[in-house]
């Protein structure tokens, strides 16, 4: 089964970039690989962009590999540079509270049983004890500023009036140290993440190669888009969150139910665990009977059940159908319909 892990990810449209795809394929085939993905607590909840990474982690785990989910108590205090400008720094207590919330979300998607049981770590554990002098000597010494400047968000900010602070510029060093520390502590040899994070993802592989002389693997998933090429996962109300208090299960269900015909098969591959045959049947239904929206209903039911549980999914499905069937049915309260907080 392990030999097919990369093939499965490729079929589902989850491979955009890799440091060395053939070497990674061989590594996955040879035996259990320990891999990690990081989640920064820059908000009280993860969103459906993060869900791509969580489900990618679970797919690799289902093929026998061992996941490490990193919740960034240290990197969350800094924040990855954004194209739009400098982040507002959150205080330590806020970030610690968000770490706990996000850890609970992450744990719902991974298995903590068996030989390849998941591990959840916090990078504050190895970052906090390190002095500034040791950080600069042991980590900063191995980074080249010219490569750091090439990162898209950094170069864009350098050309703006606001510029970029040294704090956010140093984010790459912190994330690079994470991969190195996880290699040393857990034998972690693969990092996964979004393709928009490629510079940060490869920073740790570069650092480990410079210090240890070994090559680690990086695998990036593509940016998920709508049919017109725009970014997927936002509405007029904001991001689609995994926390039911920030995006209600009803609004969450409706978001998936409204998926475009042209993209619904792609979303089924990425966000559900349906088989190739099941998705092929739903693709055919979309072509032959588009008005029935069979694929959209399957997508909405599967993803809502994954994130919120089977019982909440059944309730919102019934409420959604009731609103369709009865034109005079009172609308659900605002708290049910709200999209984001």
Coordinates of C-alpha atoms in Angstrom, one line a residue:
X1 CA 0.0 0.0 0.0
X2 CA 2.8 2.5 0.8
X3 CA 4.1 2.4 -2.7
X4 CA 0.8 3.9 -3.9
X5 CA 0.6 6.8 -1.5
X6 CA 2.1 9.4 -3.9
X7 CA 0.0 8.0 -6.7
X8 CA -3.1 8.5 -4.6
X9 CA -2.2 12.1 -3.8
X10 CA -1.4 12.8 -7.4
X11 CA -4.8 11.4 -8.6
X12 CA -6.6 13.6 -6.0
X13 CA -4.8 16.7 -7.4
X14 CA -2.7 17.2 -4.2
X15 CA 0.8 17.3 -5.7
X16 CA 1.9 20.7 -6.9
X17 CA 5.6 20.8 -6.0
X18 CA 8.2 18.4 -4.7
X19 CA 11.9 18.7 -3.9
X20 CA 12.5 15.3 -5.6
X21 CA 9.4 13.4 -6.6
X22 CA 11.1 10.1 -7.5
X23 CA 13.2 10.1 -4.4
X24 CA 10.1 10.8 -2.3
X25 CA 8.2 7.9 -4.1
X26 CA 11.1 5.6 -3.3
X27 CA 11.1 6.7 0.4
X28 CA 7.4 6.2 0.7
X29 CA 7.7 2.7 -0.8
X30 CA 10.6 1.7 1.3
X31 CA 8.8 1.9 4.7
X32 CA 7.0 4.1 7.1
X33 CA 8.0 7.8 6.7
X34 CA 7.6 10.3 9.5
X35 CA 6.2 13.5 8.1
X36 CA 4.8 16.8 9.5
X37 CA 2.7 19.7 8.7
X38 CA 2.5 23.0 10.7
X39 CA -0.5 25.1 11.7
X40 CA 0.0 28.6 13.1
X41 CA -2.4 29.9 15.6
X42 CA -3.0 33.3 13.9
X43 CA -6.8 33.0 14.5
X44 CA -9.0 31.1 17.0
X45 CA -9.8 28.4 14.4
X46 CA -8.4 26.7 11.3
X47 CA -10.3 27.2 8.0
X48 CA -10.9 25.0 5.0
X49 CA -7.6 25.9 3.5
X50 CA -6.0 24.2 6.5
X51 CA -8.5 21.3 5.9
X52 CA -6.6 20.4 2.7
X53 CA -3.5 19.8 4.8
X54 CA -5.3 17.9 7.5
X55 CA -6.8 15.5 5.0
X56 CA -3.5 15.1 3.2
X57 CA -1.9 14.2 6.5
X58 CA -4.7 11.6 7.1
X59 CA -4.3 10.1 3.7
X60 CA -0.6 9.6 4.2
X61 CA -1.3 8.1 7.6
X62 CA -3.9 5.7 6.1
X63 CA -1.0 4.4 3.9
X64 CA 1.0 3.5 6.9
X65 CA 3.1 6.7 7.4
X66 CA 3.5 8.5 10.7
X67 CA 2.2 12.1 11.1
X68 CA 3.4 14.9 13.3
X69 CA 1.1 17.8 13.6
X70 CA 2.9 21.0 14.7
X71 CA 0.9 23.8 16.3
X72 CA 3.1 26.8 16.1
X73 CA 3.1 28.4 19.5
X74 CA 6.3 30.2 18.6
X75 CA 5.7 30.9 14.9
X76 CA 2.2 32.1 15.8
X77 CA 3.7 34.8 17.9
X78 CA 5.5 36.1 14.8
X79 CA 3.3 35.4 11.8
X80 CA 4.2 34.6 8.3
X81 CA 4.8 37.7 6.1
X82 CA 1.7 38.6 4.1
X83 CA 1.6 40.4 0.8
X84 CA -0.9 42.9 2.2
X85 CA 1.3 44.2 5.1
X86 CA 2.6 43.8 8.6
X87 CA 0.6 41.6 11.0
X88 CA -0.6 42.8 14.3
X89 CA 1.2 40.8 17.0
X90 CA -1.1 38.9 19.4
X91 CA -0.1 38.6 23.0
X92 CA 1.2 35.4 24.5
X93 CA -2.0 34.5 26.4
X94 CA -4.1 34.9 23.2
X95 CA -1.7 32.7 21.2
X96 CA -1.6 30.1 23.9
X97 CA -5.4 29.9 24.0
X98 CA -5.5 29.6 20.2
X99 CA -2.9 26.8 20.3
X100 CA -5.1 24.8 22.6
X101 CA -8.2 25.3 20.3
X102 CA -6.3 24.5 17.1
X103 CA -4.7 21.4 18.7
X104 CA -8.2 20.1 19.5
X105 CA -9.3 20.7 15.9
X106 CA -6.2 18.9 14.5
X107 CA -6.6 15.9 16.7
X108 CA -10.0 15.1 15.3
X109 CA -8.6 14.3 11.9
X110 CA -5.7 12.0 12.8
X111 CA -5.4 8.6 14.5
X112 CA -3.5 8.2 17.7
X113 CA -3.6 4.4 17.8
X114 CA -1.3 1.8 16.3
X115 CA 2.3 1.7 15.1
X116 CA 1.9 5.0 13.2
X117 CA 0.0 6.9 15.8
X118 CA 0.0 10.6 15.3
X119 CA 2.0 13.1 17.5
X120 CA 1.1 16.7 18.2
X121 CA 3.9 19.1 19.1
X122 CA 4.3 22.8 19.8
X123 CA 7.4 24.6 18.5
X124 CA 7.5 26.9 21.5
X125 CA 9.0 23.9 23.4
X126 CA 12.3 24.1 21.6
X127 CA 12.2 27.8 20.6
X128 CA 11.5 29.3 24.0
X129 CA 14.6 28.0 25.8
X130 CA 17.0 29.2 23.0
X131 CA 18.8 32.5 23.6
X132 CA 19.0 35.1 20.8
X133 CA 22.8 34.5 20.5
X134 CA 22.4 30.8 20.1
X135 CA 19.6 31.2 17.6
X136 CA 21.7 33.5 15.5
X137 CA 24.8 31.3 15.7
X138 CA 23.1 27.9 15.4
X139 CA 20.3 28.7 13.0
X140 CA 20.8 32.1 11.4
X141 CA 24.4 31.3 10.3
X142 CA 23.1 28.7 7.8
X143 CA 20.6 31.0 6.0
X144 CA 21.5 33.2 3.0
X145 CA 19.8 36.5 2.9
X146 CA 19.7 36.6 -0.9
X147 CA 17.6 33.5 -1.0
X148 CA 15.3 34.8 1.8
X149 CA 14.8 38.0 -0.2
X150 CA 13.6 36.0 -3.2
X151 CA 10.4 34.9 -1.4
X152 CA 7.5 36.5 -3.1
X153 CA 5.8 38.1 0.0
X154 CA 9.2 39.4 1.2
X155 CA 10.2 40.9 -2.1
X156 CA 6.7 42.5 -2.5
X157 CA 6.9 44.1 0.9
X158 CA 10.4 45.4 0.3
X159 CA 9.1 47.3 -2.6
X160 CA 6.2 48.9 -0.6
X161 CA 6.2 52.0 1.6
X162 CA 5.6 49.9 4.7
X163 CA 8.5 47.6 4.1
X164 CA 8.9 44.5 6.3
X165 CA 10.1 44.2 9.9
X166 CA 13.0 42.1 10.9
X167 CA 10.5 40.1 13.0
X168 CA 8.5 38.9 10.1
X169 CA 11.6 38.5 7.9
X170 CA 12.9 36.0 10.5
X171 CA 9.9 33.8 10.1
X172 CA 11.7 31.5 7.6
X173 CA 14.4 30.8 10.2
X174 CA 11.9 29.7 12.8
X175 CA 10.0 27.4 10.4
X176 CA 13.3 26.1 9.1
X177 CA 14.4 25.2 12.6
X178 CA 11.1 23.3 13.1
X179 CA 11.9 20.8 10.4
X180 CA 15.5 20.4 11.7
X181 CA 14.3 19.8 15.2
X182 CA 11.7 17.3 14.1
X183 CA 14.3 15.4 12.1
X184 CA 16.6 15.3 15.2
X185 CA 13.8 14.4 17.7
X186 CA 11.5 12.1 15.7
X187 CA 13.4 11.2 12.5
X188 CA 11.0 13.3 10.5
X189 CA 12.0 13.4 6.8
X190 CA 9.0 14.9 5.0
X191 CA 7.2 18.2 5.3
X192 CA 3.9 18.9 3.6
X193 CA 2.1 22.2 3.1
X194 CA 0.6 24.6 0.6
X195 CA 2.5 25.7 -2.5
X196 CA 2.2 29.3 -1.5
X197 CA 4.5 28.4 1.4
X198 CA 7.2 26.8 -0.7
X199 CA 10.0 29.2 0.4
X200 CA 9.2 28.4 4.1
X201 CA 8.8 24.7 3.5
X202 CA 12.2 24.3 1.8
X203 CA 13.9 26.4 4.5
X204 CA 14.0 23.5 6.9
X205 CA 15.3 21.1 4.3
X206 CA 18.0 23.5 3.3
X207 CA 19.0 24.0 7.0
X208 CA 19.1 20.3 7.7
X209 CA 21.2 19.7 4.6
X210 CA 23.7 22.3 5.7
X211 CA 24.0 21.1 9.3
X212 CA 23.6 17.3 8.9
X213 CA 24.5 16.7 5.2
X214 CA 21.3 14.8 4.5
X215 CA 18.4 15.5 2.2
X216 CA 14.8 15.8 3.4
X217 CA 11.6 15.8 1.4
X218 CA 9.1 18.6 0.8
X219 CA 5.7 18.1 -0.8
X220 CA 3.4 21.0 -1.6
X221 CA -0.3 20.9 -2.4
X222 CA -1.7 23.3 -5.0
X223 CA -3.8 26.4 -4.3
X224 CA -7.4 25.4 -4.5
X225 CA -9.4 27.6 -6.9
X226 CA -12.8 28.2 -8.2
X227 CA -13.7 27.7 -11.9
X228 CA -12.7 31.3 -12.7
X229 CA -9.3 30.9 -11.1
X230 CA -10.0 32.9 -8.0
X231 CA -9.1 31.6 -4.5
X232 CA -11.4 29.0 -3.0
X233 CA -12.6 29.1 0.5
X234 CA -14.0 32.6 1.2
X235 CA -17.4 34.2 1.0
X236 CA -18.6 37.8 1.3
X237 CA -18.7 37.2 5.1
X238 CA -15.1 36.0 5.2
X239 CA -13.3 32.7 5.6
X240 CA -15.0 29.4 6.0
X241 CA -13.9 28.3 9.5
X242 CA -13.9 24.8 11.0
X243 CA -15.1 26.1 14.4
X244 CA -19.0 25.9 14.5
X245 CA -19.1 29.2 16.5
X246 CA -17.4 31.0 13.6
X247 CA -19.0 29.3 10.7
X248 CA -22.2 27.4 11.7
X249 CA -22.7 23.8 10.4
X250 CA -25.6 25.1 8.4
X251 CA -23.6 27.8 6.6
X252 CA -20.7 25.3 6.2
X253 CA -23.0 22.8 4.6
X254 CA -24.5 25.4 2.3
X255 CA -21.0 26.5 1.2
X256 CA -20.2 23.1 -0.2
X257 CA -23.7 22.6 -1.6
X258 CA -23.1 25.7 -3.8
X259 CA -20.0 24.3 -5.4
X260 CA -19.7 24.9 -9.1
X261 CA -20.4 22.0 -11.5
X262 CA -17.1 22.6 -13.2
X263 CA -15.1 22.1 -9.9
X264 CA -17.2 19.7 -7.8
X265 CA -15.4 16.6 -8.9
X266 CA -12.0 18.2 -7.9
X267 CA -13.4 19.1 -4.5
X268 CA -14.7 15.5 -4.0
X269 CA -11.2 14.2 -4.7
X270 CA -9.5 16.7 -2.3
X271 CA -12.0 17.0 0.5
X272 CA -13.6 13.6 0.8
X273 CA -12.5 10.0 1.1
X274 CA -14.7 8.7 -1.7
X275 CA -13.2 6.2 -4.1
X276 CA -12.4 6.7 -7.7
X277 CA -15.4 4.7 -8.8
X278 CA -17.8 6.7 -6.5
X279 CA -16.5 10.0 -7.8
X280 CA -16.7 8.8 -11.4
X281 CA -20.4 8.0 -10.8
X282 CA -21.0 11.5 -9.3
X283 CA -19.1 13.1 -12.2
X284 CA -21.5 11.3 -14.6
X285 CA -24.5 12.5 -12.6
X286 CA -23.2 16.1 -12.9
X287 CA -22.9 15.8 -16.6
X288 CA -26.3 14.1 -17.2
X289 CA -28.4 15.5 -14.4
X290 CA -26.9 18.8 -13.3
X291 CA -30.1 20.2 -11.8
X292 CA -30.2 17.4 -9.2
X293 CA -26.8 18.4 -7.8
X294 CA -26.1 14.9 -6.6
X295 CA -22.3 15.5 -6.5
X296 CA -22.8 18.8 -4.5
X297 CA -25.0 17.0 -2.0
X298 CA -22.5 14.2 -1.5
X299 CA -19.7 16.8 -1.1
X300 CA -21.7 18.8 1.5
X301 CA -22.7 15.8 3.5
X302 CA -19.2 14.2 3.5
X303 CA -17.3 17.3 4.5
X304 CA -19.8 18.5 7.0
X305 CA -19.8 15.1 8.7
X306 CA -16.0 15.0 8.7
X307 CA -15.7 18.5 10.3
X308 CA -18.8 18.6 12.6
X309 CA -19.9 15.0 13.0
X310 CA -22.6 12.8 11.6
X311 CA -25.5 14.0 13.8
X312 CA -24.9 17.8 13.1
X313 CA -24.7 17.0 9.4
X314 CA -28.0 15.1 9.5
X315 CA -29.6 18.1 11.2
X316 CA -28.4 20.7 8.8
X317 CA -29.2 18.5 5.8
X318 CA -32.8 18.2 7.0
X319 CA -33.0 22.0 7.6
X320 CA -31.6 22.7 4.2
X321 CA -34.0 20.3 2.5
X322 CA -36.9 21.8 4.5
X323 CA -36.1 25.3 3.3
X324 CA -36.2 24.0 -0.3
X325 CA -39.4 22.0 0.1
X326 CA -41.4 24.7 1.9
X327 CA -41.4 28.2 0.7
X328 CA -43.2 29.5 3.8
X329 CA -40.9 27.8 6.3
X330 CA -39.4 30.4 8.7
X331 CA -35.7 31.0 8.1
X332 CA -33.3 29.6 10.7
X333 CA -32.1 32.1 13.3
X334 CA -29.1 34.4 12.5
X335 CA -26.8 32.3 14.7
X336 CA -27.5 29.3 12.5
X337 CA -27.0 31.1 9.2
X338 CA -23.9 33.1 10.1
X339 CA -20.8 32.4 8.0
X340 CA -17.9 33.8 10.1
X341 CA -17.1 35.6 13.2

